[in-house]
């Protein structure tokens, strides 16, 4: 998926999500309601589309901050070690103990 982006051999809903992320990141001025409608037609709910944009926005900000501050980027192996945790928890910050039920 990293190499093929929105052309990766995945299902239509994930392809649509990847196209939204790609457009939001590389060509935001070209993103339109038609892109969102196409994502809906591919099977993404409005909530899923909202989450796609939240995740893309966060990663875009993270990337720009990392570039601005000259952060060192880890090797792929380091990211792959953290992937299971991200898959299990998702892209959210852990709640403080006093907020947990």
PDB file of N, CA and C in Angstrom:
ATOM      1  N   UNK A   1       0.814  -1.191   0.000  1.00  0.00           N
ATOM      2  CA  UNK A   1       0.000   0.000   0.000  1.00  0.00           C
ATOM      3  C   UNK A   1       0.857   1.255   0.000  1.00  0.00           C
ATOM      4  N   UNK A   2       1.997   1.202   0.684  1.00  0.00           N
ATOM      5  CA  UNK A   2       2.846   2.383   0.717  1.00  0.00           C
ATOM      6  C   UNK A   2       3.356   2.746  -0.668  1.00  0.00           C
ATOM      7  N   UNK A   3       3.658   1.748  -1.458  1.00  0.00           N
ATOM      8  CA  UNK A   3       4.207   2.012  -2.789  1.00  0.00           C
ATOM      9  C   UNK A   3       3.123   2.323  -3.813  1.00  0.00           C
ATOM     10  N   UNK A   4       1.946   1.701  -3.670  1.00  0.00           N
ATOM     11  CA  UNK A   4       0.910   1.833  -4.692  1.00  0.00           C
ATOM     12  C   UNK A   4      -0.163   2.857  -4.355  1.00  0.00           C
ATOM     13  N   UNK A   5      -0.220   3.286  -3.102  1.00  0.00           N
ATOM     14  CA  UNK A   5      -1.203   4.295  -2.717  1.00  0.00           C
ATOM     15  C   UNK A   5      -2.618   3.893  -3.051  1.00  0.00           C
ATOM     16  N   UNK A   6      -3.356   4.794  -3.695  1.00  0.00           N
ATOM     17  CA  UNK A   6      -4.759   4.529  -4.009  1.00  0.00           C
ATOM     18  C   UNK A   6      -4.938   3.462  -5.085  1.00  0.00           C
ATOM     19  N   UNK A   7      -3.845   2.978  -5.660  1.00  0.00           N
ATOM     20  CA  UNK A   7      -3.927   1.909  -6.655  1.00  0.00           C
ATOM     21  C   UNK A   7      -3.611   0.545  -6.040  1.00  0.00           C
ATOM     22  N   UNK A   8      -3.517   0.484  -4.716  1.00  0.00           N
ATOM     23  CA  UNK A   8      -3.194  -0.765  -4.022  1.00  0.00           C
ATOM     24  C   UNK A   8      -4.316  -1.777  -4.231  1.00  0.00           C
ATOM     25  N   UNK A   9      -3.972  -3.059  -4.251  1.00  0.00           N
ATOM     26  CA  UNK A   9      -4.982  -4.100  -4.471  1.00  0.00           C
ATOM     27  C   UNK A   9      -5.793  -4.380  -3.201  1.00  0.00           C
ATOM     28  N   UNK A  10      -6.671  -3.445  -2.860  1.00  0.00           N
ATOM     29  CA  UNK A  10      -7.533  -3.573  -1.688  1.00  0.00           C
ATOM     30  C   UNK A  10      -8.975  -3.352  -2.140  1.00  0.00           C
ATOM     31  N   UNK A  11      -9.906  -3.531  -1.225  1.00  0.00           N
ATOM     32  CA  UNK A  11     -11.319  -3.363  -1.551  1.00  0.00           C
ATOM     33  C   UNK A  11     -11.682  -1.949  -1.945  1.00  0.00           C
ATOM     34  N   UNK A  12     -12.864  -1.774  -2.549  1.00  0.00           N
ATOM     35  CA  UNK A  12     -13.273  -0.455  -3.052  1.00  0.00           C
ATOM     36  C   UNK A  12     -13.388   0.618  -1.972  1.00  0.00           C
ATOM     37  N   UNK A  13     -13.850   0.262  -0.770  1.00  0.00           N
ATOM     38  CA  UNK A  13     -13.994   1.269   0.284  1.00  0.00           C
ATOM     39  C   UNK A  13     -12.625   1.790   0.715  1.00  0.00           C
ATOM     40  N   UNK A  14     -11.658   0.891   0.901  1.00  0.00           N
ATOM     41  CA  UNK A  14     -10.319   1.330   1.297  1.00  0.00           C
ATOM     42  C   UNK A  14      -9.646   2.100   0.161  1.00  0.00           C
ATOM     43  N   UNK A  15      -9.865   1.683  -1.075  1.00  0.00           N
ATOM     44  CA  UNK A  15      -9.326   2.447  -2.208  1.00  0.00           C
ATOM     45  C   UNK A  15      -9.885   3.870  -2.210  1.00  0.00           C
ATOM     46  N   UNK A  16     -11.179   3.987  -1.938  1.00  0.00           N
ATOM     47  CA  UNK A  16     -11.794   5.315  -1.902  1.00  0.00           C
ATOM     48  C   UNK A  16     -11.195   6.160  -0.779  1.00  0.00           C
ATOM     49  N   UNK A  17     -10.969   5.537   0.376  1.00  0.00           N
ATOM     50  CA  UNK A  17     -10.345   6.261   1.495  1.00  0.00           C
ATOM     51  C   UNK A  17      -8.953   6.723   1.110  1.00  0.00           C
ATOM     52  N   UNK A  18      -8.191   5.859   0.465  1.00  0.00           N
ATOM     53  CA  UNK A  18      -6.840   6.226   0.045  1.00  0.00           C
ATOM     54  C   UNK A  18      -6.856   7.350  -0.985  1.00  0.00           C
ATOM     55  N   UNK A  19      -7.841   7.337  -1.894  1.00  0.00           N
ATOM     56  CA  UNK A  19      -7.951   8.422  -2.876  1.00  0.00           C
ATOM     57  C   UNK A  19      -8.255   9.751  -2.180  1.00  0.00           C
ATOM     58  N   UNK A  20      -9.137   9.721  -1.156  1.00  0.00           N
ATOM     59  CA  UNK A  20      -9.425  10.944  -0.418  1.00  0.00           C
ATOM     60  C   UNK A  20      -8.178  11.467   0.280  1.00  0.00           C
ATOM     61  N   UNK A  21      -7.445  10.562   0.924  1.00  0.00           N
ATOM     62  CA  UNK A  21      -6.213  10.959   1.619  1.00  0.00           C
ATOM     63  C   UNK A  21      -5.206  11.533   0.633  1.00  0.00           C
ATOM     64  N   UNK A  22      -5.050  10.859  -0.496  1.00  0.00           N
ATOM     65  CA  UNK A  22      -4.099  11.323  -1.507  1.00  0.00           C
ATOM     66  C   UNK A  22      -4.481  12.710  -2.023  1.00  0.00           C
ATOM     67  N   UNK A  23      -5.757  12.906  -2.329  1.00  0.00           N
ATOM     68  CA  UNK A  23      -6.205  14.204  -2.817  1.00  0.00           C
ATOM     69  C   UNK A  23      -6.072  15.290  -1.766  1.00  0.00           C
ATOM     70  N   UNK A  24      -6.448  14.971  -0.529  1.00  0.00           N
ATOM     71  CA  UNK A  24      -6.361  15.920   0.579  1.00  0.00           C
ATOM     72  C   UNK A  24      -4.920  16.347   0.825  1.00  0.00           C
ATOM     73  N   UNK A  25      -3.996  15.407   0.669  1.00  0.00           N
ATOM     74  CA  UNK A  25      -2.587  15.671   0.963  1.00  0.00           C
ATOM     75  C   UNK A  25      -1.866  16.336  -0.203  1.00  0.00           C
ATOM     76  N   UNK A  26      -2.079  15.842  -1.414  1.00  0.00           N
ATOM     77  CA  UNK A  26      -1.298  16.307  -2.564  1.00  0.00           C
ATOM     78  C   UNK A  26      -1.979  17.375  -3.405  1.00  0.00           C
ATOM     79  N   UNK A  27      -3.317  17.354  -3.453  1.00  0.00           N
ATOM     80  CA  UNK A  27      -4.042  18.295  -4.309  1.00  0.00           C
ATOM     81  C   UNK A  27      -5.315  18.791  -3.621  1.00  0.00           C
ATOM     82  N   UNK A  28      -5.197  19.417  -2.447  1.00  0.00           N
ATOM     83  CA  UNK A  28      -6.406  19.815  -1.715  1.00  0.00           C
ATOM     84  C   UNK A  28      -7.289  20.791  -2.489  1.00  0.00           C
ATOM     85  N   UNK A  29      -6.686  21.593  -3.359  1.00  0.00           N
ATOM     86  CA  UNK A  29      -7.472  22.562  -4.128  1.00  0.00           C
ATOM     87  C   UNK A  29      -8.382  21.882  -5.152  1.00  0.00           C
ATOM     88  N   UNK A  30      -8.088  20.630  -5.488  1.00  0.00           N
ATOM     89  CA  UNK A  30      -8.906  19.893  -6.457  1.00  0.00           C
ATOM     90  C   UNK A  30      -9.973  19.024  -5.800  1.00  0.00           C
ATOM     91  N   UNK A  31      -9.926  18.871  -4.480  1.00  0.00           N
ATOM     92  CA  UNK A  31     -10.880  18.026  -3.767  1.00  0.00           C
ATOM     93  C   UNK A  31     -12.267  18.661  -3.820  1.00  0.00           C
ATOM     94  N   UNK A  32     -13.274  17.848  -4.127  1.00  0.00           N
ATOM     95  CA  UNK A  32     -14.624  18.396  -4.256  1.00  0.00           C
ATOM     96  C   UNK A  32     -15.652  17.440  -3.662  1.00  0.00           C
ATOM     97  N   UNK A  33     -16.889  17.881  -3.666  1.00  0.00           N
ATOM     98  CA  UNK A  33     -17.991  17.052  -3.185  1.00  0.00           C
ATOM     99  C   UNK A  33     -18.101  15.769  -4.019  1.00  0.00           C
ATOM    100  N   UNK A  34     -17.685  15.817  -5.265  1.00  0.00           N
ATOM    101  CA  UNK A  34     -17.714  14.617  -6.102  1.00  0.00           C
ATOM    102  C   UNK A  34     -16.809  13.523  -5.536  1.00  0.00           C
ATOM    103  N   UNK A  35     -15.679  13.911  -4.970  1.00  0.00           N
ATOM    104  CA  UNK A  35     -14.769  12.939  -4.363  1.00  0.00           C
ATOM    105  C   UNK A  35     -15.417  12.281  -3.151  1.00  0.00           C
ATOM    106  N   UNK A  36     -16.105  13.067  -2.357  1.00  0.00           N
ATOM    107  CA  UNK A  36     -16.793  12.537  -1.178  1.00  0.00           C
ATOM    108  C   UNK A  36     -17.949  11.638  -1.621  1.00  0.00           C
ATOM    109  N   UNK A  37     -18.694  12.062  -2.636  1.00  0.00           N
ATOM    110  CA  UNK A  37     -19.786  11.226  -3.155  1.00  0.00           C
ATOM    111  C   UNK A  37     -19.256   9.896  -3.685  1.00  0.00           C
ATOM    112  N   UNK A  38     -18.118   9.925  -4.347  1.00  0.00           N
ATOM    113  CA  UNK A  38     -17.523   8.688  -4.861  1.00  0.00           C
ATOM    114  C   UNK A  38     -17.128   7.765  -3.709  1.00  0.00           C
ATOM    115  N   UNK A  39     -16.639   8.337  -2.626  1.00  0.00           N
ATOM    116  CA  UNK A  39     -16.289   7.533  -1.452  1.00  0.00           C
ATOM    117  C   UNK A  39     -17.537   6.894  -0.848  1.00  0.00           C
ATOM    118  N   UNK A  40     -18.636   7.646  -0.803  1.00  0.00           N
ATOM    119  CA  UNK A  40     -19.907   7.081  -0.308  1.00  0.00           C
ATOM    120  C   UNK A  40     -20.362   5.933  -1.203  1.00  0.00           C
ATOM    121  N   UNK A  41     -20.280   6.135  -2.502  1.00  0.00           N
ATOM    122  CA  UNK A  41     -20.699   5.092  -3.446  1.00  0.00           C
ATOM    123  C   UNK A  41     -19.838   3.837  -3.317  1.00  0.00           C
ATOM    124  N   UNK A  42     -18.581   4.015  -2.890  1.00  0.00           N
ATOM    125  CA  UNK A  42     -17.676   2.868  -2.716  1.00  0.00           C
ATOM    126  C   UNK A  42     -17.931   2.147  -1.397  1.00  0.00           C
ATOM    127  N   UNK A  43     -18.824   2.706  -0.549  1.00  0.00           N
ATOM    128  CA  UNK A  43     -19.177   2.017   0.676  1.00  0.00           C
ATOM    129  C   UNK A  43     -18.758   2.680   1.966  1.00  0.00           C
ATOM    130  N   UNK A  44     -18.145   3.869   1.882  1.00  0.00           N
ATOM    131  CA  UNK A  44     -17.744   4.564   3.113  1.00  0.00           C
ATOM    132  C   UNK A  44     -18.934   5.336   3.678  1.00  0.00           C
ATOM    133  N   UNK A  45     -19.134   5.209   4.979  1.00  0.00           N
ATOM    134  CA  UNK A  45     -20.175   5.988   5.652  1.00  0.00           C
ATOM    135  C   UNK A  45     -19.670   7.417   5.850  1.00  0.00           C
ATOM    136  N   UNK A  46     -20.575   8.303   6.200  1.00  0.00           N
ATOM    137  CA  UNK A  46     -20.166   9.685   6.477  1.00  0.00           C
ATOM    138  C   UNK A  46     -19.192   9.736   7.653  1.00  0.00           C
ATOM    139  N   UNK A  47     -19.413   8.894   8.662  1.00  0.00           N
ATOM    140  CA  UNK A  47     -18.502   8.851   9.805  1.00  0.00           C
ATOM    141  C   UNK A  47     -17.121   8.354   9.378  1.00  0.00           C
ATOM    142  N   UNK A  48     -17.078   7.345   8.511  1.00  0.00           N
ATOM    143  CA  UNK A  48     -15.787   6.844   8.017  1.00  0.00           C
ATOM    144  C   UNK A  48     -15.061   7.920   7.215  1.00  0.00           C
ATOM    145  N   UNK A  49     -15.788   8.661   6.413  1.00  0.00           N
ATOM    146  CA  UNK A  49     -15.182   9.746   5.623  1.00  0.00           C
ATOM    147  C   UNK A  49     -14.637  10.825   6.560  1.00  0.00           C
ATOM    148  N   UNK A  50     -15.388  11.141   7.592  1.00  0.00           N
ATOM    149  CA  UNK A  50     -14.919  12.113   8.582  1.00  0.00           C
ATOM    150  C   UNK A  50     -13.623  11.628   9.226  1.00  0.00           C
ATOM    151  N   UNK A  51     -13.570  10.351   9.576  1.00  0.00           N
ATOM    152  CA  UNK A  51     -12.360   9.787  10.176  1.00  0.00           C
ATOM    153  C   UNK A  51     -11.184   9.809   9.208  1.00  0.00           C
ATOM    154  N   UNK A  52     -11.445   9.555   7.936  1.00  0.00           N
ATOM    155  CA  UNK A  52     -10.386   9.619   6.922  1.00  0.00           C
ATOM    156  C   UNK A  52      -9.739  11.001   6.937  1.00  0.00           C
ATOM    157  N   UNK A  53     -10.568  12.041   6.982  1.00  0.00           N
ATOM    158  CA  UNK A  53     -10.022  13.399   6.970  1.00  0.00           C
ATOM    159  C   UNK A  53      -9.318  13.743   8.271  1.00  0.00           C
ATOM    160  N   UNK A  54      -9.819  13.259   9.403  1.00  0.00           N
ATOM    161  CA  UNK A  54      -9.131  13.494  10.679  1.00  0.00           C
ATOM    162  C   UNK A  54      -7.743  12.873  10.671  1.00  0.00           C
ATOM    163  N   UNK A  55      -7.676  11.623  10.246  1.00  0.00           N
ATOM    164  CA  UNK A  55      -6.382  10.926  10.230  1.00  0.00           C
ATOM    165  C   UNK A  55      -5.431  11.606   9.251  1.00  0.00           C
ATOM    166  N   UNK A  56      -5.923  11.935   8.059  1.00  0.00           N
ATOM    167  CA  UNK A  56      -5.070  12.601   7.069  1.00  0.00           C
ATOM    168  C   UNK A  56      -4.587  13.949   7.584  1.00  0.00           C
ATOM    169  N   UNK A  57      -5.473  14.712   8.218  1.00  0.00           N
ATOM    170  CA  UNK A  57      -5.080  16.024   8.735  1.00  0.00           C
ATOM    171  C   UNK A  57      -4.009  15.884   9.808  1.00  0.00           C
ATOM    172  N   UNK A  58      -4.205  14.942  10.732  1.00  0.00           N
ATOM    173  CA  UNK A  58      -3.208  14.738  11.781  1.00  0.00           C
ATOM    174  C   UNK A  58      -1.854  14.358  11.202  1.00  0.00           C
ATOM    175  N   UNK A  59      -1.833  13.417  10.277  1.00  0.00           N
ATOM    176  CA  UNK A  59      -0.550  12.985   9.712  1.00  0.00           C
ATOM    177  C   UNK A  59       0.093  14.083   8.885  1.00  0.00           C
ATOM    178  N   UNK A  60      -0.721  14.909   8.219  1.00  0.00           N
ATOM    179  CA  UNK A  60      -0.153  16.036   7.474  1.00  0.00           C
ATOM    180  C   UNK A  60       0.498  17.032   8.430  1.00  0.00           C
ATOM    181  N   UNK A  61      -0.168  17.315   9.547  1.00  0.00           N
ATOM    182  CA  UNK A  61       0.403  18.232  10.535  1.00  0.00           C
ATOM    183  C   UNK A  61       1.667  17.637  11.135  1.00  0.00           C
ATOM    184  N   UNK A  62       1.604  16.352  11.520  1.00  0.00           N
ATOM    185  CA  UNK A  62       2.783  15.693  12.085  1.00  0.00           C
ATOM    186  C   UNK A  62       3.968  15.774  11.130  1.00  0.00           C
ATOM    187  N   UNK A  63       3.711  15.498   9.857  1.00  0.00           N
ATOM    188  CA  UNK A  63       4.785  15.526   8.865  1.00  0.00           C
ATOM    189  C   UNK A  63       5.388  16.912   8.699  1.00  0.00           C
ATOM    190  N   UNK A  64       4.534  17.909   8.671  1.00  0.00           N
ATOM    191  CA  UNK A  64       5.034  19.278   8.517  1.00  0.00           C
ATOM    192  C   UNK A  64       5.823  19.731   9.747  1.00  0.00           C
ATOM    193  N   UNK A  65       5.348  19.366  10.934  1.00  0.00           N
ATOM    194  CA  UNK A  65       6.088  19.702  12.152  1.00  0.00           C
ATOM    195  C   UNK A  65       7.429  18.975  12.190  1.00  0.00           C
ATOM    196  N   UNK A  66       7.418  17.708  11.812  1.00  0.00           N
ATOM    197  CA  UNK A  66       8.665  16.941  11.794  1.00  0.00           C
ATOM    198  C   UNK A  66       9.668  17.572  10.831  1.00  0.00           C
ATOM    199  N   UNK A  67       9.187  17.997   9.663  1.00  0.00           N
ATOM    200  CA  UNK A  67      10.082  18.662   8.706  1.00  0.00           C
ATOM    201  C   UNK A  67      10.596  19.987   9.266  1.00  0.00           C
ATOM    202  N   UNK A  68       9.699  20.756   9.884  1.00  0.00           N
ATOM    203  CA  UNK A  68      10.081  22.071  10.401  1.00  0.00           C
ATOM    204  C   UNK A  68      11.122  21.971  11.514  1.00  0.00           C
ATOM    205  N   UNK A  69      11.011  20.934  12.339  1.00  0.00           N
ATOM    206  CA  UNK A  69      11.930  20.783  13.460  1.00  0.00           C
ATOM    207  C   UNK A  69      13.088  19.832  13.160  1.00  0.00           C
ATOM    208  N   UNK A  70      13.158  19.336  11.926  1.00  0.00           N
ATOM    209  CA  UNK A  70      14.263  18.472  11.534  1.00  0.00           C
ATOM    210  C   UNK A  70      14.297  17.129  12.260  1.00  0.00           C
ATOM    211  N   UNK A  71      13.117  16.570  12.557  1.00  0.00           N
ATOM    212  CA  UNK A  71      13.073  15.284  13.237  1.00  0.00           C
ATOM    213  C   UNK A  71      13.708  14.199  12.384  1.00  0.00           C
ATOM    214  N   UNK A  72      14.388  13.305  13.031  1.00  0.00           N
ATOM    215  CA  UNK A  72      14.959  12.151  12.350  1.00  0.00           C
ATOM    216  C   UNK A  72      13.849  11.127  12.121  1.00  0.00           C
ATOM    217  N   UNK A  73      13.782  10.584  10.932  1.00  0.00           N
ATOM    218  CA  UNK A  73      12.773   9.572  10.609  1.00  0.00           C
ATOM    219  C   UNK A  73      13.384   8.202  10.835  1.00  0.00           C
ATOM    220  N   UNK A  74      12.660   7.379  11.581  1.00  0.00           N
ATOM    221  CA  UNK A  74      13.141   6.035  11.867  1.00  0.00           C
ATOM    222  C   UNK A  74      13.098   5.156  10.627  1.00  0.00           C
ATOM    223  N   UNK A  75      13.836   4.066  10.690  1.00  0.00           N
ATOM    224  CA  UNK A  75      13.810   3.075   9.616  1.00  0.00           C
ATOM    225  C   UNK A  75      12.448   2.373   9.613  1.00  0.00           C
ATOM    226  N   UNK A  76      12.089   1.764   8.494  1.00  0.00           N
ATOM    227  CA  UNK A  76      10.803   1.086   8.358  1.00  0.00           C
ATOM    228  C   UNK A  76      10.576   0.044   9.443  1.00  0.00           C
ATOM    229  N   UNK A  77      11.625  -0.627   9.875  1.00  0.00           N
ATOM    230  CA  UNK A  77      11.484  -1.686  10.876  1.00  0.00           C
ATOM    231  C   UNK A  77      10.892  -1.144  12.177  1.00  0.00           C
ATOM    232  N   UNK A  78      11.269   0.056  12.541  1.00  0.00           N
ATOM    233  CA  UNK A  78      10.757   0.662  13.771  1.00  0.00           C
ATOM    234  C   UNK A  78       9.257   0.914  13.642  1.00  0.00           C
ATOM    235  N   UNK A  79       8.836   1.426  12.490  1.00  0.00           N
ATOM    236  CA  UNK A  79       7.421   1.675  12.271  1.00  0.00           C
ATOM    237  C   UNK A  79       6.627   0.374  12.253  1.00  0.00           C
ATOM    238  N   UNK A  80       7.193  -0.652  11.660  1.00  0.00           N
ATOM    239  CA  UNK A  80       6.500  -1.943  11.595  1.00  0.00           C
ATOM    240  C   UNK A  80       6.306  -2.544  12.980  1.00  0.00           C
ATOM    241  N   UNK A  81       7.217  -2.285  13.894  1.00  0.00           N
ATOM    242  CA  UNK A  81       7.059  -2.778  15.268  1.00  0.00           C
ATOM    243  C   UNK A  81       5.874  -2.105  15.957  1.00  0.00           C
ATOM    244  N   UNK A  82       5.621  -0.849  15.642  1.00  0.00           N
ATOM    245  CA  UNK A  82       4.519  -0.125  16.262  1.00  0.00           C
ATOM    246  C   UNK A  82       3.174  -0.332  15.591  1.00  0.00           C
ATOM    247  N   UNK A  83       3.176  -0.890  14.393  1.00  0.00           N
ATOM    248  CA  UNK A  83       1.937  -1.058  13.631  1.00  0.00           C
ATOM    249  C   UNK A  83       0.876  -1.874  14.372  1.00  0.00           C
ATOM    250  N   UNK A  84       1.215  -2.988  15.032  1.00  0.00           N
ATOM    251  CA  UNK A  84       0.163  -3.736  15.739  1.00  0.00           C
ATOM    252  C   UNK A  84      -0.546  -2.908  16.809  1.00  0.00           C
ATOM    253  N   UNK A  85       0.182  -2.041  17.481  1.00  0.00           N
ATOM    254  CA  UNK A  85      -0.424  -1.187  18.498  1.00  0.00           C
ATOM    255  C   UNK A  85      -1.391  -0.190  17.864  1.00  0.00           C
ATOM    256  N   UNK A  86      -0.984   0.395  16.749  1.00  0.00           N
ATOM    257  CA  UNK A  86      -1.858   1.339  16.054  1.00  0.00           C
ATOM    258  C   UNK A  86      -3.105   0.618  15.547  1.00  0.00           C
ATOM    259  N   UNK A  87      -2.938  -0.599  15.036  1.00  0.00           N
ATOM    260  CA  UNK A  87      -4.098  -1.349  14.555  1.00  0.00           C
ATOM    261  C   UNK A  87      -5.058  -1.685  15.698  1.00  0.00           C
ATOM    262  N   UNK A  88      -4.514  -1.952  16.879  1.00  0.00           N
ATOM    263  CA  UNK A  88      -5.348  -2.307  18.015  1.00  0.00           C
ATOM    264  C   UNK A  88      -6.029  -1.079  18.626  1.00  0.00           C
ATOM    265  N   UNK A  89      -5.294   0.010  18.785  1.00  0.00           N
ATOM    266  CA  UNK A  89      -5.827   1.199  19.456  1.00  0.00           C
ATOM    267  C   UNK A  89      -6.423   2.229  18.509  1.00  0.00           C
ATOM    268  N   UNK A  90      -6.010   2.201  17.263  1.00  0.00           N
ATOM    269  CA  UNK A  90      -6.447   3.218  16.323  1.00  0.00           C
ATOM    270  C   UNK A  90      -5.634   4.490  16.486  1.00  0.00           C
ATOM    271  N   UNK A  91      -6.052   5.544  15.812  1.00  0.00           N
ATOM    272  CA  UNK A  91      -5.354   6.824  15.866  1.00  0.00           C
ATOM    273  C   UNK A  91      -6.054   7.734  16.864  1.00  0.00           C
ATOM    274  N   UNK A  92      -5.890   7.435  18.125  1.00  0.00           N
ATOM    275  CA  UNK A  92      -6.458   8.288  19.166  1.00  0.00           C
ATOM    276  C   UNK A  92      -5.470   8.381  20.308  1.00  0.00           C
ATOM    277  N   UNK A  93      -5.569   9.465  21.014  1.00  0.00           N
ATOM    278  CA  UNK A  93      -4.716   9.632  22.173  1.00  0.00           C
ATOM    279  C   UNK A  93      -5.352   8.892  23.345  1.00  0.00           C
ATOM    280  N   UNK A  94      -4.552   8.215  24.142  1.00  0.00           N
ATOM    281  CA  UNK A  94      -5.123   7.533  25.305  1.00  0.00           C
ATOM    282  C   UNK A  94      -5.756   8.547  26.252  1.00  0.00           C
ATOM    283  N   UNK A  95      -6.902   8.188  26.812  1.00  0.00           N
ATOM    284  CA  UNK A  95      -7.593   9.073  27.753  1.00  0.00           C
ATOM    285  C   UNK A  95      -6.862   9.068  29.089  1.00  0.00           C
ATOM    286  N   UNK A  96      -6.852  10.210  29.763  1.00  0.00           N
ATOM    287  CA  UNK A  96      -6.274  10.232  31.109  1.00  0.00           C
ATOM    288  C   UNK A  96      -7.046   9.281  32.015  1.00  0.00           C
ATOM    289  N   UNK A  97      -6.415   8.805  33.055  1.00  0.00           N
ATOM    290  CA  UNK A  97      -7.045   7.852  33.965  1.00  0.00           C
ATOM    291  C   UNK A  97      -8.365   8.362  34.524  1.00  0.00           C
ATOM    292  N   UNK A  98      -8.471   9.654  34.814  1.00  0.00           N
ATOM    293  CA  UNK A  98      -9.684  10.191  35.410  1.00  0.00           C
ATOM    294  C   UNK A  98     -10.860  10.234  34.436  1.00  0.00           C
ATOM    295  N   UNK A  99     -10.578  10.067  33.130  1.00  0.00           N
ATOM    296  CA  UNK A  99     -11.668  10.048  32.140  1.00  0.00           C
ATOM    297  C   UNK A  99     -12.129   8.627  31.822  1.00  0.00           C
ATOM    298  N   UNK A 100     -11.374   7.645  32.207  1.00  0.00           N
ATOM    299  CA  UNK A 100     -11.716   6.261  31.870  1.00  0.00           C
ATOM    300  C   UNK A 100     -12.859   5.781  32.745  1.00  0.00           C
ATOM    301  N   UNK A 101     -13.744   5.030  32.147  1.00  0.00           N
ATOM    302  CA  UNK A 101     -14.901   4.491  32.897  1.00  0.00           C
ATOM    303  C   UNK A 101     -14.536   3.219  33.620  1.00  0.00           C
TER     304      UNK A 101
END
